[in-house]
Amino acid sequence: MRDSFSARTIKVLADRAGYRCSNPACRRATTKAHPTNEELSVNLGIAAHITAASPNGPRFNSDLTTIERKSVTNGIWVCTKCSKEIDSAESAYSVETLKAWKKDVESVTARNAASTPDEIAIIVSEIEESINKIFMFLEKWQINDPTSTYDFRSMDFEESSHRIITFSSLRRKSYAQEIEPDLVRIRMKSKTILGDLELLEHYTWEDSGINYIAMREMANRLNELRELFLLR
């Protein structure tokens, strides 16, 4: 006997996942327009059991009742490709992992419902503008950097140190005025829409003006963030 999901349970799982694969490495849309029939759609998703629907299945839990095994709690919405993978490589996809995927995708869906396509487009535009600002800033300040333009062999230590400290102070002040306000705004908007992400907590959000390497890393982080929004 197989404890299969009801049609209602399948719909609830798909709705809660926003019709996207729950695998965070996938997140593909699981519905699309039928290529030849305007009256139909194509479903690329499946309601998979977290613990198997029958004995000897992947992650089967004999302690569950039939009702529990067929419930929304024991289901996860994934694309057909990921469904086959998680059942074929059972040891790589534990019950805890699948439950974490499910919780995460449902959180993403809730946040997505609170943001419009126009709002997403606006923040993507703001991110792209900030990336351009960072590279323009790098170009302007690196050209005049005393560590690369001054001949320190012709200066005494006190003079060269004074020039470096003065230059660094001016650069940091300029960065705080021209770049940081944009980063603060983008970070706040991103956390509202995407929730807590590791790339939003990286030190470069606060300290990216310290040196050129950190600034370039900040630009890379912004580009990662942009890609996440484009997937929404």
mmCIF file of N, CA and C in Angstrom, residues 22 29 55 60 82 86-87 103 106 122 150 162 179 187 194 196:
data_model
loop_
_atom_site.group_PDB
_atom_site.id
_atom_site.type_symbol
_atom_site.label_atom_id
_atom_site.label_comp_id
_atom_site.label_asym_id
_atom_site.label_seq_id
_atom_site.Cartn_x
_atom_site.Cartn_y
_atom_site.Cartn_z
ATOM 1 N N SER A 22 11.670 23.540 -4.502
ATOM 2 C CA SER A 22 12.124 23.907 -3.160
ATOM 3 C C SER A 22 13.631 23.754 -2.976
ATOM 4 N N ALA A 29 10.981 27.464 -11.982
ATOM 5 C CA ALA A 29 9.521 27.515 -12.026
ATOM 6 C C ALA A 29 9.010 26.156 -12.485
ATOM 7 N N PRO A 55 6.779 1.345 2.548
ATOM 8 C CA PRO A 55 7.994 0.715 3.083
ATOM 9 C C PRO A 55 9.045 0.507 1.990
ATOM 10 N N PHE A 60 11.870 6.243 4.647
ATOM 11 C CA PHE A 60 10.606 5.754 5.211
ATOM 12 C C PHE A 60 10.655 5.784 6.734
ATOM 13 N N CYS A 82 14.687 17.270 -9.673
ATOM 14 C CA CYS A 82 15.184 17.205 -8.303
ATOM 15 C C CYS A 82 14.498 16.094 -7.516
ATOM 16 N N ILE A 86 16.677 13.416 -5.324
ATOM 17 C CA ILE A 86 16.628 13.259 -3.869
ATOM 18 C C ILE A 86 16.201 11.848 -3.466
ATOM 19 N N ASP A 87 15.471 11.171 -4.336
ATOM 20 C CA ASP A 87 15.093 9.791 -4.031
ATOM 21 C C ASP A 87 16.163 8.799 -4.455
ATOM 22 N N LYS A 103 10.916 24.914 4.484
ATOM 23 C CA LYS A 103 10.737 26.117 5.302
ATOM 24 C C LYS A 103 11.271 27.343 4.580
ATOM 25 N N GLU A 106 9.090 28.426 1.478
ATOM 26 C CA GLU A 106 7.829 29.025 1.913
ATOM 27 C C GLU A 106 8.056 30.441 2.446
ATOM 28 N N ILE A 122 13.087 47.916 -9.666
ATOM 29 C CA ILE A 122 13.710 49.125 -9.117
ATOM 30 C C ILE A 122 14.977 48.780 -8.343
ATOM 31 N N TYR A 150 53.651 58.090 -6.325
ATOM 32 C CA TYR A 150 54.742 58.855 -5.734
ATOM 33 C C TYR A 150 56.026 58.034 -5.694
ATOM 34 N N HIS A 162 52.567 61.105 5.694
ATOM 35 C CA HIS A 162 51.542 62.146 5.731
ATOM 36 C C HIS A 162 50.680 62.105 4.471
ATOM 37 N N ILE A 179 29.118 56.294 -1.785
ATOM 38 C CA ILE A 179 28.797 54.878 -1.986
ATOM 39 C C ILE A 179 27.979 54.288 -0.841
ATOM 40 N N ARG A 187 20.816 47.215 1.157
ATOM 41 C CA ARG A 187 20.816 46.148 2.145
ATOM 42 C C ARG A 187 19.476 46.065 2.864
ATOM 43 N N LEU A 194 14.241 39.494 0.625
ATOM 44 C CA LEU A 194 14.900 38.187 0.564
ATOM 45 C C LEU A 194 15.095 37.536 1.920
ATOM 46 N N ASP A 196 17.179 37.063 5.625
ATOM 47 C CA ASP A 196 18.590 37.038 6.013
ATOM 48 C C ASP A 196 19.377 36.155 5.056
#
